[in-house]
Amino acid sequence: MLKTGWDKLAEGERQPQLPLQLEAPQLQLQQWLRVLPGKRYVAKALLNDSLVLVKLFLGGRAQKKVEAEIAGSQALAERNLPTPELLASGVSGNRGWVVYQWLDQAITLQQLAGISVEGLSSKHQRCPESVLQVAELIARMHDGGLIQQDLHPGNFIFASGQWWVVDAADVVLSAEAEAKKQNLAVFLAQIPPVWVSDVLNKLESSESDHDDVVAMAHKWRAWRALDLARKSLRDCTLFQVNQTVRGFSSGWRDGVAIPSDWDTLLEQGERLKDGGSATVGLIEYGQQKLVLKRYNLKNWRHWLKRFWRPTRAWHSWFVGHRLRVLGVPTPKPLVMAEERFGPLRGRGFLLSQQAPGDDILVACKDAESTRAVAADIAAMLKIFIREKISHGDFKGTNLLWDGQLHLIDLDAVQWHRDHGKWRKAFGKDISRLLRNWPEGSEQHRVMSEMIKELHF
């Protein structure tokens, strides 16, 4: 029996072959924009020789999805909020579709402002005008009694000289002030923390509203941090995960390829550390200078202590993603792997971006340079205090500086539920930081003054 285009979508491939012809509606799919295999597909398509954007839904909820798209689109249009025109829609059994106006040369806020999935940006130190404009559009939605439940920078696109709201299915009615604050906080949790004050000042929020929204944004950012870390351990849109009896690996789906021979890569690189428990090298891979860390097993006794729990590579991979979303400056983890024999774990491997700069023992030359470093350490420690985090090995060689701070060696990072245990662990971090310099030195004095101002 000849398979239809819908049949091929139902097979659940991550990237079904294009072009693909659909019979109802009469569409030729040309480019995938978003794929949730076997459930939802968003594509650039041709309808009667005209470019359109189409959303396709499969499964028992197809009709509800289409109805939500229609309701959200109508709600936005009725309030004169810019959203692509809904051209056609339909449902046939467990298949549904909506067809929207295509916007030429459209670019998302995520792309324009360079916002990563972690809520970071390498393009702008200060909040760009594009983010402020979208914040004003969100405020207009709130004034119209609407909130977008899946609020993120990818759902606002710039085309034809203005910003447009897309993903209408998640636009719902809400007149509650608290819901609107929460909705704005969700947006703020997905942009660099240093931009938050600029956005709230632009919206002229009151001091109490400002504090409320910032507190909400902190909670949402913490939730997003844990959510991304968990996603990094399963096969999904963002991460490619491979698991067999002999091993486990995970890497960014749009990142460097997962290496097949970790040991050879390490041997070919420049050795940075050759300790018994870990070997670290600077390697050339994927046309980049990257840091590869292999977590060794010193002997069979060491293996017996560790085989039943995640490797330190797994732990560093998990907490690295989590810290970056929170705004803690640490190199981006790219790929992680564990050797396994069934459920038993062996060595671990972690491939990360290289942190630039010198360690703070070199960077803190005098009082002026130490004050600059201390200001960045203070900003990081405030996040540690808010989230009850301890590093576990807070020595100077794990803090690098090139005009900005970079935290490395995440093997012992912990989140604490018990406040007393956190204070004890955090106190050890502070003591270890101060032991980098002799008492009476300018560096020790500046760092001590910085720590007193934290009031933890």
PDB file of C-alpha atoms in Angstrom, residues 69-359:
ATOM      1  CA  GLU A  69      -4.536  27.875  17.409  1.00  0.00           C
ATOM      2  CA  ILE A  70      -7.752  29.399  16.043  1.00  0.00           C
ATOM      3  CA  ALA A  71      -8.832  30.848  19.407  1.00  0.00           C
ATOM      4  CA  GLY A  72      -5.419  32.376  20.122  1.00  0.00           C
ATOM      5  CA  SER A  73      -5.097  33.842  16.648  1.00  0.00           C
ATOM      6  CA  GLN A  74      -8.541  35.424  16.866  1.00  0.00           C
ATOM      7  CA  ALA A  75      -7.855  36.845  20.340  1.00  0.00           C
ATOM      8  CA  LEU A  76      -4.665  38.537  19.128  1.00  0.00           C
ATOM      9  CA  ALA A  77      -6.320  39.906  15.965  1.00  0.00           C
ATOM     10  CA  GLU A  78      -9.299  41.301  17.916  1.00  0.00           C
ATOM     11  CA  ARG A  79      -6.894  43.371  20.048  1.00  0.00           C
ATOM     12  CA  ASN A  80      -4.904  44.604  17.043  1.00  0.00           C
ATOM     13  CA  LEU A  81      -1.808  42.747  18.178  1.00  0.00           C
ATOM     14  CA  PRO A  82       0.456  41.812  15.243  1.00  0.00           C
ATOM     15  CA  THR A  83       0.222  38.091  14.465  1.00  0.00           C
ATOM     16  CA  PRO A  84       0.389  36.233  11.122  1.00  0.00           C
ATOM     17  CA  GLU A  85      -2.973  35.834   9.409  1.00  0.00           C
ATOM     18  CA  LEU A  86      -4.591  32.435   9.772  1.00  0.00           C
ATOM     19  CA  LEU A  87      -5.375  31.348   6.185  1.00  0.00           C
ATOM     20  CA  ALA A  88      -6.849  27.856   6.617  1.00  0.00           C
ATOM     21  CA  SER A  89      -7.397  25.105   9.160  1.00  0.00           C
ATOM     22  CA  GLY A  90      -8.895  21.664   9.350  1.00  0.00           C
ATOM     23  CA  VAL A  91      -9.145  18.328  11.130  1.00  0.00           C
ATOM     24  CA  SER A  92      -9.503  14.838   9.691  1.00  0.00           C
ATOM     25  CA  GLY A  93      -9.595  12.069  12.270  1.00  0.00           C
ATOM     26  CA  ASN A  94      -6.416  12.298  14.354  1.00  0.00           C
ATOM     27  CA  ARG A  95      -4.774  14.723  11.933  1.00  0.00           C
ATOM     28  CA  GLY A  96      -5.054  18.499  12.124  1.00  0.00           C
ATOM     29  CA  TRP A  97      -3.525  21.488  10.401  1.00  0.00           C
ATOM     30  CA  VAL A  98      -3.428  25.271  10.477  1.00  0.00           C
ATOM     31  CA  VAL A  99      -1.978  27.395   7.698  1.00  0.00           C
ATOM     32  CA  TYR A 100      -0.576  30.863   8.391  1.00  0.00           C
ATOM     33  CA  GLN A 101       0.668  33.789   6.353  1.00  0.00           C
ATOM     34  CA  TRP A 102       4.372  33.485   5.579  1.00  0.00           C
ATOM     35  CA  LEU A 103       6.536  36.403   6.751  1.00  0.00           C
ATOM     36  CA  ASP A 104       9.519  37.025   4.491  1.00  0.00           C
ATOM     37  CA  GLN A 105      12.971  37.553   6.001  1.00  0.00           C
ATOM     38  CA  ALA A 106      11.638  36.943   9.495  1.00  0.00           C
ATOM     39  CA  ILE A 107      14.083  36.661  12.396  1.00  0.00           C
ATOM     40  CA  THR A 108      13.296  35.622  15.957  1.00  0.00           C
ATOM     41  CA  LEU A 109      14.217  37.656  18.997  1.00  0.00           C
ATOM     42  CA  GLN A 110      16.377  34.703  20.011  1.00  0.00           C
ATOM     43  CA  GLN A 111      18.397  35.059  16.806  1.00  0.00           C
ATOM     44  CA  LEU A 112      18.493  38.854  16.695  1.00  0.00           C
ATOM     45  CA  ALA A 113      19.636  39.307  20.292  1.00  0.00           C
ATOM     46  CA  GLY A 114      21.852  36.203  20.219  1.00  0.00           C
ATOM     47  CA  ILE A 115      20.049  34.587  23.160  1.00  0.00           C
ATOM     48  CA  SER A 116      21.049  30.981  23.745  1.00  0.00           C
ATOM     49  CA  VAL A 117      18.820  28.282  25.190  1.00  0.00           C
ATOM     50  CA  GLU A 118      20.628  28.912  28.504  1.00  0.00           C
ATOM     51  CA  GLY A 119      19.455  32.540  28.500  1.00  0.00           C
ATOM     52  CA  LEU A 120      22.912  33.910  27.697  1.00  0.00           C
ATOM     53  CA  SER A 121      24.073  36.244  24.921  1.00  0.00           C
ATOM     54  CA  SER A 122      27.514  36.693  23.414  1.00  0.00           C
ATOM     55  CA  LYS A 123      26.340  39.595  21.219  1.00  0.00           C
ATOM     56  CA  HIS A 124      25.362  42.226  23.763  1.00  0.00           C
ATOM     57  CA  GLN A 125      26.627  43.313  27.183  1.00  0.00           C
ATOM     58  CA  ARG A 126      23.778  45.799  27.568  1.00  0.00           C
ATOM     59  CA  CYS A 127      20.135  45.025  26.933  1.00  0.00           C
ATOM     60  CA  PRO A 128      19.497  45.535  23.179  1.00  0.00           C
ATOM     61  CA  GLU A 129      16.594  47.602  21.886  1.00  0.00           C
ATOM     62  CA  SER A 130      14.993  44.519  20.352  1.00  0.00           C
ATOM     63  CA  VAL A 131      14.446  42.983  23.809  1.00  0.00           C
ATOM     64  CA  LEU A 132      12.921  46.211  25.123  1.00  0.00           C
ATOM     65  CA  GLN A 133      10.567  46.363  22.131  1.00  0.00           C
ATOM     66  CA  VAL A 134       9.384  42.803  22.702  1.00  0.00           C
ATOM     67  CA  ALA A 135       8.900  43.543  26.413  1.00  0.00           C
ATOM     68  CA  GLU A 136       6.598  46.415  25.386  1.00  0.00           C
ATOM     69  CA  LEU A 137       4.688  44.039  23.092  1.00  0.00           C
ATOM     70  CA  ILE A 138       4.249  41.617  26.015  1.00  0.00           C
ATOM     71  CA  ALA A 139       2.929  44.551  28.087  1.00  0.00           C
ATOM     72  CA  ARG A 140       0.432  45.320  25.297  1.00  0.00           C
ATOM     73  CA  MET A 141      -0.738  41.715  25.425  1.00  0.00           C
ATOM     74  CA  HIS A 142      -1.200  42.000  29.185  1.00  0.00           C
ATOM     75  CA  ASP A 143      -3.126  45.265  28.792  1.00  0.00           C
ATOM     76  CA  GLY A 144      -5.417  43.386  26.393  1.00  0.00           C
ATOM     77  CA  GLY A 145      -6.009  40.646  28.955  1.00  0.00           C
ATOM     78  CA  LEU A 146      -3.848  38.056  27.207  1.00  0.00           C
ATOM     79  CA  ILE A 147      -0.870  35.998  28.270  1.00  0.00           C
ATOM     80  CA  GLN A 148       1.216  33.576  26.259  1.00  0.00           C
ATOM     81  CA  GLN A 149       1.708  30.436  28.301  1.00  0.00           C
ATOM     82  CA  ASP A 150       4.764  29.312  26.294  1.00  0.00           C
ATOM     83  CA  LEU A 151       6.534  32.651  26.451  1.00  0.00           C
ATOM     84  CA  HIS A 152      10.073  32.511  25.028  1.00  0.00           C
ATOM     85  CA  PRO A 153      12.295  34.589  22.692  1.00  0.00           C
ATOM     86  CA  GLY A 154      11.598  32.247  19.770  1.00  0.00           C
ATOM     87  CA  ASN A 155       7.906  33.151  19.807  1.00  0.00           C
ATOM     88  CA  PHE A 156       8.505  36.779  18.780  1.00  0.00           C
ATOM     89  CA  ILE A 157       9.676  37.456  15.243  1.00  0.00           C
ATOM     90  CA  PHE A 158      10.703  40.637  13.470  1.00  0.00           C
ATOM     91  CA  ALA A 159       9.508  41.100   9.885  1.00  0.00           C
ATOM     92  CA  SER A 160       8.222  43.948   7.697  1.00  0.00           C
ATOM     93  CA  GLY A 161       9.464  46.515  10.199  1.00  0.00           C
ATOM     94  CA  GLN A 162       7.607  45.254  13.272  1.00  0.00           C
ATOM     95  CA  TRP A 163       7.461  42.543  15.925  1.00  0.00           C
ATOM     96  CA  TRP A 164       4.921  39.738  15.600  1.00  0.00           C
ATOM     97  CA  VAL A 165       3.507  37.317  18.174  1.00  0.00           C
ATOM     98  CA  VAL A 166       3.538  33.709  16.969  1.00  0.00           C
ATOM     99  CA  ASP A 167       2.513  30.341  18.448  1.00  0.00           C
ATOM    100  CA  ALA A 168      -1.059  31.493  19.025  1.00  0.00           C
ATOM    101  CA  ALA A 169      -2.138  28.153  20.547  1.00  0.00           C
ATOM    102  CA  ASP A 170      -0.568  29.196  23.833  1.00  0.00           C
ATOM    103  CA  VAL A 171      -2.255  32.614  23.945  1.00  0.00           C
ATOM    104  CA  VAL A 172      -5.054  32.583  26.537  1.00  0.00           C
ATOM    105  CA  LEU A 173      -7.273  35.081  28.331  1.00  0.00           C
ATOM    106  CA  SER A 174      -6.187  36.237  31.782  1.00  0.00           C
ATOM    107  CA  ALA A 175      -7.075  39.400  33.703  1.00  0.00           C
ATOM    108  CA  GLU A 176      -5.240  38.479  36.910  1.00  0.00           C
ATOM    109  CA  ALA A 177      -2.393  40.828  37.837  1.00  0.00           C
ATOM    110  CA  GLU A 178      -0.452  37.989  39.475  1.00  0.00           C
ATOM    111  CA  ALA A 179      -0.647  35.881  36.303  1.00  0.00           C
ATOM    112  CA  LYS A 180       0.697  38.782  34.252  1.00  0.00           C
ATOM    113  CA  LYS A 181       3.621  39.249  36.655  1.00  0.00           C
ATOM    114  CA  GLN A 182       4.403  35.554  36.473  1.00  0.00           C
ATOM    115  CA  ASN A 183       4.213  35.711  32.691  1.00  0.00           C
ATOM    116  CA  LEU A 184       6.695  38.599  32.527  1.00  0.00           C
ATOM    117  CA  ALA A 185       8.959  36.754  34.970  1.00  0.00           C
ATOM    118  CA  VAL A 186       9.015  33.741  32.635  1.00  0.00           C
ATOM    119  CA  PHE A 187      10.320  36.016  29.863  1.00  0.00           C
ATOM    120  CA  LEU A 188      12.930  37.625  32.128  1.00  0.00           C
ATOM    121  CA  ALA A 189      14.166  34.188  33.215  1.00  0.00           C
ATOM    122  CA  GLN A 190      15.188  33.509  29.609  1.00  0.00           C
ATOM    123  CA  ILE A 191      17.361  36.572  29.003  1.00  0.00           C
ATOM    124  CA  PRO A 192      20.751  37.434  30.567  1.00  0.00           C
ATOM    125  CA  PRO A 193      20.246  38.534  34.199  1.00  0.00           C
ATOM    126  CA  VAL A 194      22.098  41.806  33.550  1.00  0.00           C
ATOM    127  CA  TRP A 195      19.302  42.854  31.146  1.00  0.00           C
ATOM    128  CA  VAL A 196      16.463  42.410  33.628  1.00  0.00           C
ATOM    129  CA  SER A 197      16.631  45.852  35.275  1.00  0.00           C
ATOM    130  CA  ASP A 198      16.675  47.592  31.883  1.00  0.00           C
ATOM    131  CA  VAL A 199      13.489  45.774  30.853  1.00  0.00           C
ATOM    132  CA  LEU A 200      11.659  46.590  34.080  1.00  0.00           C
ATOM    133  CA  ASN A 201      12.771  50.215  33.917  1.00  0.00           C
ATOM    134  CA  LYS A 202      11.483  50.421  30.342  1.00  0.00           C
ATOM    135  CA  LEU A 203       8.114  49.100  31.468  1.00  0.00           C
ATOM    136  CA  GLU A 204       8.154  51.619  34.353  1.00  0.00           C
ATOM    137  CA  SER A 205       7.131  48.999  36.897  1.00  0.00           C
ATOM    138  CA  SER A 206       6.642  50.138  40.491  1.00  0.00           C
ATOM    139  CA  GLU A 207       9.316  49.291  43.056  1.00  0.00           C
ATOM    140  CA  SER A 208       7.145  46.597  44.670  1.00  0.00           C
ATOM    141  CA  ASP A 209       6.224  45.084  41.297  1.00  0.00           C
ATOM    142  CA  HIS A 210       9.896  45.250  40.298  1.00  0.00           C
ATOM    143  CA  ASP A 211      10.952  43.256  43.378  1.00  0.00           C
ATOM    144  CA  ASP A 212       8.093  40.762  42.976  1.00  0.00           C
ATOM    145  CA  VAL A 213       8.867  40.087  39.324  1.00  0.00           C
ATOM    146  CA  VAL A 214      12.609  39.748  39.964  1.00  0.00           C
ATOM    147  CA  ALA A 215      11.929  37.190  42.735  1.00  0.00           C
ATOM    148  CA  MET A 216       9.590  35.281  40.408  1.00  0.00           C
ATOM    149  CA  ALA A 217      12.178  35.403  37.629  1.00  0.00           C
ATOM    150  CA  HIS A 218      14.794  33.892  39.952  1.00  0.00           C
ATOM    151  CA  LYS A 219      12.451  30.970  40.658  1.00  0.00           C
ATOM    152  CA  TRP A 220      11.692  30.447  36.973  1.00  0.00           C
ATOM    153  CA  ARG A 221      15.387  30.639  36.106  1.00  0.00           C
ATOM    154  CA  ALA A 222      16.168  27.985  38.718  1.00  0.00           C
ATOM    155  CA  TRP A 223      13.404  25.782  37.277  1.00  0.00           C
ATOM    156  CA  ARG A 224      14.731  26.263  33.744  1.00  0.00           C
ATOM    157  CA  ALA A 225      18.262  25.437  34.917  1.00  0.00           C
ATOM    158  CA  LEU A 226      17.191  22.100  36.359  1.00  0.00           C
ATOM    159  CA  ASP A 227      14.969  21.396  33.350  1.00  0.00           C
ATOM    160  CA  LEU A 228      17.830  21.911  30.866  1.00  0.00           C
ATOM    161  CA  ALA A 229      20.164  19.740  32.954  1.00  0.00           C
ATOM    162  CA  ARG A 230      17.591  16.938  32.926  1.00  0.00           C
ATOM    163  CA  LYS A 231      17.045  17.319  29.173  1.00  0.00           C
ATOM    164  CA  SER A 232      20.797  16.940  28.640  1.00  0.00           C
ATOM    165  CA  LEU A 233      20.466  13.307  29.743  1.00  0.00           C
ATOM    166  CA  ARG A 234      17.740  12.250  27.310  1.00  0.00           C
ATOM    167  CA  ASP A 235      17.321  12.263  23.554  1.00  0.00           C
ATOM    168  CA  CYS A 236      15.318  15.361  22.619  1.00  0.00           C
ATOM    169  CA  THR A 237      15.265  18.388  20.308  1.00  0.00           C
ATOM    170  CA  LEU A 238      18.336  19.887  22.010  1.00  0.00           C
ATOM    171  CA  PHE A 239      20.447  16.824  22.818  1.00  0.00           C
ATOM    172  CA  GLN A 240      21.491  13.665  21.004  1.00  0.00           C
ATOM    173  CA  VAL A 241      21.795  10.753  23.430  1.00  0.00           C
ATOM    174  CA  ASN A 242      23.192   7.314  22.604  1.00  0.00           C
ATOM    175  CA  GLN A 243      22.945   4.454  25.092  1.00  0.00           C
ATOM    176  CA  THR A 244      24.150   0.870  24.704  1.00  0.00           C
ATOM    177  CA  VAL A 245      25.256  -1.936  26.992  1.00  0.00           C
ATOM    178  CA  ARG A 246      28.849  -0.654  26.664  1.00  0.00           C
ATOM    179  CA  GLY A 247      28.348   3.066  27.046  1.00  0.00           C
ATOM    180  CA  PHE A 248      26.338   6.272  27.310  1.00  0.00           C
ATOM    181  CA  SER A 249      26.933   9.587  25.538  1.00  0.00           C
ATOM    182  CA  SER A 250      25.164  12.907  25.205  1.00  0.00           C
ATOM    183  CA  GLY A 251      25.927  16.009  23.143  1.00  0.00           C
ATOM    184  CA  TRP A 252      24.202  19.092  21.790  1.00  0.00           C
ATOM    185  CA  ARG A 253      22.284  18.129  18.658  1.00  0.00           C
ATOM    186  CA  ASP A 254      23.592  21.218  16.816  1.00  0.00           C
ATOM    187  CA  GLY A 255      27.087  20.961  18.334  1.00  0.00           C
ATOM    188  CA  VAL A 256      30.265  18.996  17.663  1.00  0.00           C
ATOM    189  CA  ALA A 257      30.045  15.293  16.848  1.00  0.00           C
ATOM    190  CA  ILE A 258      30.321  12.831  19.721  1.00  0.00           C
ATOM    191  CA  PRO A 259      33.886  11.420  19.542  1.00  0.00           C
ATOM    192  CA  SER A 260      34.370   7.709  18.873  1.00  0.00           C
ATOM    193  CA  ASP A 261      37.887   7.427  20.342  1.00  0.00           C
ATOM    194  CA  TRP A 262      38.327   9.585  23.416  1.00  0.00           C
ATOM    195  CA  ASP A 263      41.717   8.219  24.447  1.00  0.00           C
ATOM    196  CA  THR A 264      43.343   8.932  21.078  1.00  0.00           C
ATOM    197  CA  LEU A 265      41.977  12.472  21.100  1.00  0.00           C
ATOM    198  CA  LEU A 266      43.459  13.038  24.529  1.00  0.00           C
ATOM    199  CA  GLU A 267      46.839  11.602  23.577  1.00  0.00           C
ATOM    200  CA  GLN A 268      47.020  13.860  20.506  1.00  0.00           C
ATOM    201  CA  GLY A 269      46.306  17.010  22.529  1.00  0.00           C
ATOM    202  CA  GLU A 270      48.366  19.203  24.814  1.00  0.00           C
ATOM    203  CA  ARG A 271      48.451  17.756  28.320  1.00  0.00           C
ATOM    204  CA  LEU A 272      47.195  20.221  30.954  1.00  0.00           C
ATOM    205  CA  LYS A 273      46.920  17.856  33.908  1.00  0.00           C
ATOM    206  CA  ASP A 274      47.977  14.266  34.407  1.00  0.00           C
ATOM    207  CA  GLY A 275      46.747  13.278  37.837  1.00  0.00           C
ATOM    208  CA  GLY A 276      45.737   9.845  39.018  1.00  0.00           C
ATOM    209  CA  SER A 277      42.004  10.556  39.192  1.00  0.00           C
ATOM    210  CA  ALA A 278      41.748  12.799  36.118  1.00  0.00           C
ATOM    211  CA  THR A 279      43.658  13.557  32.919  1.00  0.00           C
ATOM    212  CA  VAL A 280      43.025  16.882  31.173  1.00  0.00           C
ATOM    213  CA  GLY A 281      44.128  17.927  27.702  1.00  0.00           C
ATOM    214  CA  LEU A 282      43.691  20.826  25.293  1.00  0.00           C
ATOM    215  CA  ILE A 283      42.655  19.326  21.970  1.00  0.00           C
ATOM    216  CA  GLU A 284      41.843  20.421  18.428  1.00  0.00           C
ATOM    217  CA  TYR A 285      38.389  19.102  17.556  1.00  0.00           C
ATOM    218  CA  GLY A 286      35.624  20.324  15.271  1.00  0.00           C
ATOM    219  CA  GLN A 287      37.908  23.211  14.219  1.00  0.00           C
ATOM    220  CA  GLN A 288      37.981  24.453  17.819  1.00  0.00           C
ATOM    221  CA  LYS A 289      40.369  24.414  20.748  1.00  0.00           C
ATOM    222  CA  LEU A 290      38.495  22.423  23.403  1.00  0.00           C
ATOM    223  CA  VAL A 291      39.238  20.937  26.810  1.00  0.00           C
ATOM    224  CA  LEU A 292      38.878  17.179  27.204  1.00  0.00           C
ATOM    225  CA  LYS A 293      38.788  15.724  30.703  1.00  0.00           C
ATOM    226  CA  ARG A 294      39.006  11.984  31.319  1.00  0.00           C
ATOM    227  CA  TYR A 295      37.988  10.748  34.751  1.00  0.00           C
ATOM    228  CA  ASN A 296      40.245   7.782  35.479  1.00  0.00           C
ATOM    229  CA  LEU A 297      39.882   4.717  37.654  1.00  0.00           C
ATOM    230  CA  LYS A 298      43.092   4.310  39.630  1.00  0.00           C
ATOM    231  CA  ASN A 299      42.618   0.631  40.469  1.00  0.00           C
ATOM    232  CA  TRP A 300      39.957  -2.013  41.029  1.00  0.00           C
ATOM    233  CA  ARG A 301      39.276  -0.727  44.549  1.00  0.00           C
ATOM    234  CA  HIS A 302      38.549   2.713  43.122  1.00  0.00           C
ATOM    235  CA  TRP A 303      36.206   1.112  40.569  1.00  0.00           C
ATOM    236  CA  LEU A 304      34.351  -0.780  43.316  1.00  0.00           C
ATOM    237  CA  LYS A 305      33.684   2.537  45.076  1.00  0.00           C
ATOM    238  CA  ARG A 306      32.395   4.282  41.941  1.00  0.00           C
ATOM    239  CA  PHE A 307      30.790   1.770  39.547  1.00  0.00           C
ATOM    240  CA  TRP A 308      27.310   2.090  41.089  1.00  0.00           C
ATOM    241  CA  ARG A 309      26.984   5.877  40.840  1.00  0.00           C
ATOM    242  CA  PRO A 310      27.203   8.442  38.012  1.00  0.00           C
ATOM    243  CA  THR A 311      30.735   9.368  36.995  1.00  0.00           C
ATOM    244  CA  ARG A 312      32.170  12.779  37.752  1.00  0.00           C
ATOM    245  CA  ALA A 313      31.851  13.484  34.013  1.00  0.00           C
ATOM    246  CA  TRP A 314      28.083  12.919  34.309  1.00  0.00           C
ATOM    247  CA  HIS A 315      27.932  15.165  37.388  1.00  0.00           C
ATOM    248  CA  SER A 316      30.011  17.957  35.805  1.00  0.00           C
ATOM    249  CA  TRP A 317      27.913  17.781  32.627  1.00  0.00           C
ATOM    250  CA  PHE A 318      24.674  18.062  34.594  1.00  0.00           C
ATOM    251  CA  VAL A 319      25.723  20.877  36.927  1.00  0.00           C
ATOM    252  CA  GLY A 320      27.527  22.765  34.141  1.00  0.00           C
ATOM    253  CA  HIS A 321      24.273  23.275  32.234  1.00  0.00           C
ATOM    254  CA  ARG A 322      22.452  24.151  35.420  1.00  0.00           C
ATOM    255  CA  LEU A 323      25.014  26.745  36.508  1.00  0.00           C
ATOM    256  CA  ARG A 324      25.118  28.451  33.114  1.00  0.00           C
ATOM    257  CA  VAL A 325      21.346  29.008  33.072  1.00  0.00           C
ATOM    258  CA  LEU A 326      21.579  30.559  36.535  1.00  0.00           C
ATOM    259  CA  GLY A 327      24.168  33.018  35.210  1.00  0.00           C
ATOM    260  CA  VAL A 328      27.245  31.424  36.790  1.00  0.00           C
ATOM    261  CA  PRO A 329      30.090  31.900  34.274  1.00  0.00           C
ATOM    262  CA  THR A 330      31.455  28.455  33.427  1.00  0.00           C
ATOM    263  CA  PRO A 331      32.614  26.983  30.088  1.00  0.00           C
ATOM    264  CA  LYS A 332      29.875  25.383  27.999  1.00  0.00           C
ATOM    265  CA  PRO A 333      29.822  21.567  28.292  1.00  0.00           C
ATOM    266  CA  LEU A 334      29.677  20.107  24.764  1.00  0.00           C
ATOM    267  CA  VAL A 335      29.763  16.304  25.034  1.00  0.00           C
ATOM    268  CA  MET A 336      29.769  13.775  27.873  1.00  0.00           C
ATOM    269  CA  ALA A 337      30.323  10.011  27.795  1.00  0.00           C
ATOM    270  CA  GLU A 338      30.589   7.099  30.215  1.00  0.00           C
ATOM    271  CA  GLU A 339      32.036   3.660  29.682  1.00  0.00           C
ATOM    272  CA  ARG A 340      29.597   1.017  30.921  1.00  0.00           C
ATOM    273  CA  PHE A 341      29.119  -2.667  31.267  1.00  0.00           C
ATOM    274  CA  GLY A 342      25.375  -2.964  31.586  1.00  0.00           C
ATOM    275  CA  PRO A 343      24.423  -0.899  34.656  1.00  0.00           C
ATOM    276  CA  LEU A 344      28.041  -0.708  35.909  1.00  0.00           C
ATOM    277  CA  ARG A 345      29.921   2.494  35.133  1.00  0.00           C
ATOM    278  CA  GLY A 346      33.595   2.904  34.335  1.00  0.00           C
ATOM    279  CA  ARG A 347      35.573   5.919  33.155  1.00  0.00           C
ATOM    280  CA  GLY A 348      33.910   9.194  32.219  1.00  0.00           C
ATOM    281  CA  PHE A 349      34.772  11.808  29.580  1.00  0.00           C
ATOM    282  CA  LEU A 350      33.782  15.470  29.337  1.00  0.00           C
ATOM    283  CA  LEU A 351      34.427  17.783  26.382  1.00  0.00           C
ATOM    284  CA  SER A 352      33.970  21.506  27.080  1.00  0.00           C
ATOM    285  CA  GLN A 353      34.775  24.889  25.660  1.00  0.00           C
ATOM    286  CA  GLN A 354      38.091  26.314  26.802  1.00  0.00           C
ATOM    287  CA  ALA A 355      37.939  28.949  29.520  1.00  0.00           C
ATOM    288  CA  PRO A 356      40.164  31.901  28.566  1.00  0.00           C
ATOM    289  CA  GLY A 357      42.446  33.917  30.808  1.00  0.00           C
ATOM    290  CA  ASP A 358      44.778  33.378  33.753  1.00  0.00           C
ATOM    291  CA  ASP A 359      43.860  32.025  37.145  1.00  0.00           C
TER     292      ASP A 359
END
